[in-house]
């Protein structure tokens, strides 16, 4: 199953698709994520998005949720169910296809290295899980479930771990693509 998904991503990895997804990520970031982050900071006296924290405890996350107020919590739920549902798909696909595009240039057909294109999808999956737990905490407020907060924190940490792994994979893919280009010249 994973090999089939990797191969499908490999087939989709065309320069124009990668560039279109990059444009989509930039537009979503500039037109939705950044403005909402600034709006929430204004509504909450400077508290930021839970999604952007590297880690947190249940006490810390509930403290953030307290600062949002009713209007901020409602806005955060809406943002998470709309823009932040699409953003992980856009960046996950962009990064997966970029890795695929680079590895097609730097590895031979059938190389198992090409399965590294699946790493960015881990960030996407854990971002969605994180979003689900955040919506649950925002919706159930003022009730506080330490279990849900712990799962949210774990999902956040896993998202960032996959993001870091993606950077490493991208570096490897760039090196392989450059080496293959140099060897063919």
mmCIF file of C-alpha atoms in Angstrom:
data_model
loop_
_atom_site.group_PDB
_atom_site.id
_atom_site.type_symbol
_atom_site.label_atom_id
_atom_site.label_comp_id
_atom_site.label_asym_id
_atom_site.label_seq_id
_atom_site.Cartn_x
_atom_site.Cartn_y
_atom_site.Cartn_z
ATOM 1 C CA UNK A 1 0.000 0.000 0.000
ATOM 2 C CA UNK A 2 2.752 2.483 0.939
ATOM 3 C CA UNK A 3 4.738 1.562 -2.157
ATOM 4 C CA UNK A 4 1.680 2.193 -4.335
ATOM 5 C CA UNK A 5 1.114 5.581 -2.682
ATOM 6 C CA UNK A 6 4.768 6.481 -3.147
ATOM 7 C CA UNK A 7 4.624 5.464 -6.810
ATOM 8 C CA UNK A 8 1.459 7.479 -7.347
ATOM 9 C CA UNK A 9 3.119 10.567 -5.844
ATOM 10 C CA UNK A 10 6.120 9.882 -8.052
ATOM 11 C CA UNK A 11 3.899 9.906 -11.163
ATOM 12 C CA UNK A 12 2.252 13.186 -10.073
ATOM 13 C CA UNK A 13 5.608 14.893 -9.473
ATOM 14 C CA UNK A 14 5.820 17.199 -12.450
ATOM 15 C CA UNK A 15 7.443 20.626 -12.223
ATOM 16 C CA UNK A 16 4.219 22.506 -12.977
ATOM 17 C CA UNK A 17 2.300 20.566 -10.280
ATOM 18 C CA UNK A 18 5.018 21.246 -7.696
ATOM 19 C CA UNK A 19 5.021 24.939 -8.600
ATOM 20 C CA UNK A 20 1.209 25.138 -8.499
ATOM 21 C CA UNK A 21 1.193 23.573 -5.033
ATOM 22 C CA UNK A 22 3.933 25.953 -3.887
ATOM 23 C CA UNK A 23 1.778 28.851 -5.038
ATOM 24 C CA UNK A 24 -1.197 27.357 -3.183
ATOM 25 C CA UNK A 25 0.815 26.990 0.035
ATOM 26 C CA UNK A 26 2.036 30.584 -0.210
ATOM 27 C CA UNK A 27 -1.459 31.923 -0.909
ATOM 28 C CA UNK A 28 -3.050 29.944 1.930
ATOM 29 C CA UNK A 29 -0.311 31.050 4.290
ATOM 30 C CA UNK A 30 -0.585 34.718 3.367
ATOM 31 C CA UNK A 31 -4.354 34.945 2.908
ATOM 32 C CA UNK A 32 -5.584 32.641 5.679
ATOM 33 C CA UNK A 33 -3.036 31.377 8.209
ATOM 34 C CA UNK A 34 -1.066 34.571 8.841
ATOM 35 C CA UNK A 35 -4.117 36.884 9.017
ATOM 36 C CA UNK A 36 -5.925 34.519 11.388
ATOM 37 C CA UNK A 37 -2.842 34.195 13.566
ATOM 38 C CA UNK A 38 -2.668 37.985 13.836
ATOM 39 C CA UNK A 39 -6.429 38.238 14.477
ATOM 40 C CA UNK A 40 -6.272 35.650 17.253
ATOM 41 C CA UNK A 41 -3.275 37.412 18.820
ATOM 42 C CA UNK A 42 -5.297 40.644 18.926
ATOM 43 C CA UNK A 43 -8.341 38.898 20.407
ATOM 44 C CA UNK A 44 -6.310 37.137 23.085
ATOM 45 C CA UNK A 45 -3.801 39.727 24.172
ATOM 46 C CA UNK A 46 -0.946 38.163 22.233
ATOM 47 C CA UNK A 47 -1.580 34.460 22.678
ATOM 48 C CA UNK A 48 -0.702 32.566 19.557
ATOM 49 C CA UNK A 49 -2.021 29.560 17.740
ATOM 50 C CA UNK A 50 -1.708 26.247 19.519
ATOM 51 C CA UNK A 51 -0.675 24.761 16.158
ATOM 52 C CA UNK A 52 2.536 26.806 16.108
ATOM 53 C CA UNK A 53 3.803 25.698 19.509
ATOM 54 C CA UNK A 54 6.560 23.082 19.410
ATOM 55 C CA UNK A 55 5.304 21.483 22.609
ATOM 56 C CA UNK A 56 3.035 22.243 25.523
ATOM 57 C CA UNK A 57 1.538 20.787 28.664
ATOM 58 C CA UNK A 58 -2.190 20.401 29.282
ATOM 59 C CA UNK A 59 -2.007 23.319 31.733
ATOM 60 C CA UNK A 60 -0.311 25.530 29.143
ATOM 61 C CA UNK A 61 -2.753 24.704 26.356
ATOM 62 C CA UNK A 62 -5.780 25.304 28.578
ATOM 63 C CA UNK A 63 -4.221 28.583 29.668
ATOM 64 C CA UNK A 64 -4.012 29.597 25.993
ATOM 65 C CA UNK A 65 -7.598 28.547 25.362
ATOM 66 C CA UNK A 66 -8.694 30.652 28.358
ATOM 67 C CA UNK A 67 -7.122 33.752 26.801
ATOM 68 C CA UNK A 68 -8.991 33.378 23.500
ATOM 69 C CA UNK A 69 -12.381 34.249 24.946
ATOM 70 C CA UNK A 70 -15.669 33.024 23.471
ATOM 71 C CA UNK A 71 -15.185 34.933 20.218
ATOM 72 C CA UNK A 72 -11.603 33.719 19.791
ATOM 73 C CA UNK A 73 -12.522 30.099 20.506
ATOM 74 C CA UNK A 74 -15.354 30.253 17.949
ATOM 75 C CA UNK A 75 -13.050 31.844 15.371
ATOM 76 C CA UNK A 76 -10.333 29.258 16.050
ATOM 77 C CA UNK A 77 -12.834 26.398 15.611
ATOM 78 C CA UNK A 78 -13.966 27.869 12.282
ATOM 79 C CA UNK A 79 -10.383 28.431 11.101
ATOM 80 C CA UNK A 80 -9.380 24.882 12.047
ATOM 81 C CA UNK A 81 -12.396 23.369 10.278
ATOM 82 C CA UNK A 82 -11.785 25.345 7.074
ATOM 83 C CA UNK A 83 -8.389 26.829 6.192
ATOM 84 C CA UNK A 84 -6.415 24.625 8.571
ATOM 85 C CA UNK A 85 -8.074 21.578 7.070
ATOM 86 C CA UNK A 86 -6.773 22.511 3.601
ATOM 87 C CA UNK A 87 -3.342 23.901 4.552
ATOM 88 C CA UNK A 88 -1.833 20.558 5.697
ATOM 89 C CA UNK A 89 -3.006 18.919 2.464
ATOM 90 C CA UNK A 90 -1.403 21.667 0.401
ATOM 91 C CA UNK A 91 1.954 21.657 2.192
ATOM 92 C CA UNK A 92 1.993 17.856 2.554
ATOM 93 C CA UNK A 93 1.416 17.301 -1.147
ATOM 94 C CA UNK A 94 3.813 20.087 -2.125
ATOM 95 C CA UNK A 95 6.648 18.663 -0.039
ATOM 96 C CA UNK A 96 5.943 15.055 -1.064
ATOM 97 C CA UNK A 97 5.897 15.948 -4.739
ATOM 98 C CA UNK A 98 8.998 18.129 -4.406
ATOM 99 C CA UNK A 99 10.849 15.212 -2.801
ATOM 100 C CA UNK A 100 9.553 12.920 -5.575
ATOM 101 C CA UNK A 101 10.612 15.364 -8.292
ATOM 102 C CA UNK A 102 14.114 15.657 -6.833
ATOM 103 C CA UNK A 103 14.526 11.931 -6.224
ATOM 104 C CA UNK A 104 13.457 11.143 -9.796
ATOM 105 C CA UNK A 105 16.486 13.171 -10.836
ATOM 106 C CA UNK A 106 18.837 11.699 -8.265
ATOM 107 C CA UNK A 107 17.970 8.003 -8.059
ATOM 108 C CA UNK A 108 17.397 5.181 -10.504
ATOM 109 C CA UNK A 109 13.916 3.917 -11.373
ATOM 110 C CA UNK A 110 12.629 1.521 -8.749
ATOM 111 C CA UNK A 111 14.946 2.799 -6.013
ATOM 112 C CA UNK A 112 13.555 2.325 -2.505
ATOM 113 C CA UNK A 113 14.923 5.810 -1.711
ATOM 114 C CA UNK A 114 11.938 7.185 -3.602
ATOM 115 C CA UNK A 115 9.702 6.092 -0.740
ATOM 116 C CA UNK A 116 11.138 9.009 1.215
ATOM 117 C CA UNK A 117 8.415 11.016 -0.535
ATOM 118 C CA UNK A 118 6.045 9.641 2.119
ATOM 119 C CA UNK A 119 7.780 11.414 5.031
ATOM 120 C CA UNK A 120 5.999 14.787 4.497
ATOM 121 C CA UNK A 121 2.659 12.994 4.621
ATOM 122 C CA UNK A 122 3.374 12.179 8.279
ATOM 123 C CA UNK A 123 3.298 15.893 9.073
ATOM 124 C CA UNK A 124 -0.007 16.197 7.227
ATOM 125 C CA UNK A 125 -1.581 13.276 9.138
ATOM 126 C CA UNK A 126 -0.416 14.484 12.543
ATOM 127 C CA UNK A 127 -1.470 18.053 11.702
ATOM 128 C CA UNK A 128 -4.984 16.784 11.035
ATOM 129 C CA UNK A 129 -4.981 14.797 14.285
ATOM 130 C CA UNK A 130 -3.733 17.861 16.141
ATOM 131 C CA UNK A 131 -6.543 19.914 14.577
ATOM 132 C CA UNK A 132 -9.151 17.390 15.677
ATOM 133 C CA UNK A 133 -7.909 17.489 19.259
ATOM 134 C CA UNK A 134 -7.738 21.294 19.229
ATOM 135 C CA UNK A 135 -11.332 21.533 17.967
ATOM 136 C CA UNK A 136 -12.382 19.074 20.677
ATOM 137 C CA UNK A 137 -10.741 21.189 23.400
ATOM 138 C CA UNK A 138 -12.209 24.419 22.004
ATOM 139 C CA UNK A 139 -15.683 22.898 21.683
ATOM 140 C CA UNK A 140 -15.745 21.302 25.130
ATOM 141 C CA UNK A 141 -14.502 24.471 26.881
ATOM 142 C CA UNK A 142 -14.710 25.125 29.845
ATOM 143 C CA UNK A 143 -14.436 21.354 30.409
ATOM 144 C CA UNK A 144 -10.805 20.249 30.400
ATOM 145 C CA UNK A 145 -9.677 16.799 29.396
ATOM 146 C CA UNK A 146 -6.027 16.220 30.172
ATOM 147 C CA UNK A 147 -6.187 13.127 27.960
ATOM 148 C CA UNK A 148 -7.270 15.142 24.916
ATOM 149 C CA UNK A 149 -4.684 17.818 25.722
ATOM 150 C CA UNK A 150 -1.977 15.143 25.950
ATOM 151 C CA UNK A 151 -3.050 13.654 22.589
ATOM 152 C CA UNK A 152 -3.018 17.127 21.059
ATOM 153 C CA UNK A 153 0.484 17.765 22.432
ATOM 154 C CA UNK A 154 1.683 14.388 21.142
ATOM 155 C CA UNK A 155 0.203 15.120 17.701
ATOM 156 C CA UNK A 156 1.861 18.538 17.686
ATOM 157 C CA UNK A 157 5.253 17.060 18.595
ATOM 158 C CA UNK A 158 4.874 14.325 15.964
ATOM 159 C CA UNK A 159 3.915 16.919 13.331
ATOM 160 C CA UNK A 160 7.064 18.898 14.070
ATOM 161 C CA UNK A 161 9.191 15.720 14.136
ATOM 162 C CA UNK A 162 7.921 14.776 10.672
ATOM 163 C CA UNK A 163 8.512 18.364 9.550
ATOM 164 C CA UNK A 164 12.136 18.152 10.722
ATOM 165 C CA UNK A 165 12.527 14.763 9.034
ATOM 166 C CA UNK A 166 11.146 16.305 5.843
ATOM 167 C CA UNK A 167 13.860 18.959 5.895
ATOM 168 C CA UNK A 168 16.484 16.227 6.206
ATOM 169 C CA UNK A 169 14.859 14.254 3.371
ATOM 170 C CA UNK A 170 14.783 17.374 1.190
ATOM 171 C CA UNK A 171 18.477 17.979 1.837
ATOM 172 C CA UNK A 172 19.282 14.372 0.865
ATOM 173 C CA UNK A 173 17.124 14.639 -2.267
ATOM 174 C CA UNK A 174 18.816 17.889 -3.336
ATOM 175 C CA UNK A 175 22.284 16.359 -2.847
ATOM 176 C CA UNK A 176 21.324 13.251 -4.849
ATOM 177 C CA UNK A 177 19.796 15.330 -7.655
ATOM 178 C CA UNK A 178 22.855 17.609 -7.840
ATOM 179 C CA UNK A 179 25.244 14.647 -7.789
ATOM 180 C CA UNK A 180 23.324 12.918 -10.593
ATOM 181 C CA UNK A 181 23.341 16.119 -12.646
ATOM 182 C CA UNK A 182 27.085 16.547 -12.109
ATOM 183 C CA UNK A 183 27.762 12.917 -13.059
ATOM 184 C CA UNK A 184 25.713 13.173 -16.236
ATOM 185 C CA UNK A 185 27.495 16.343 -17.387
#
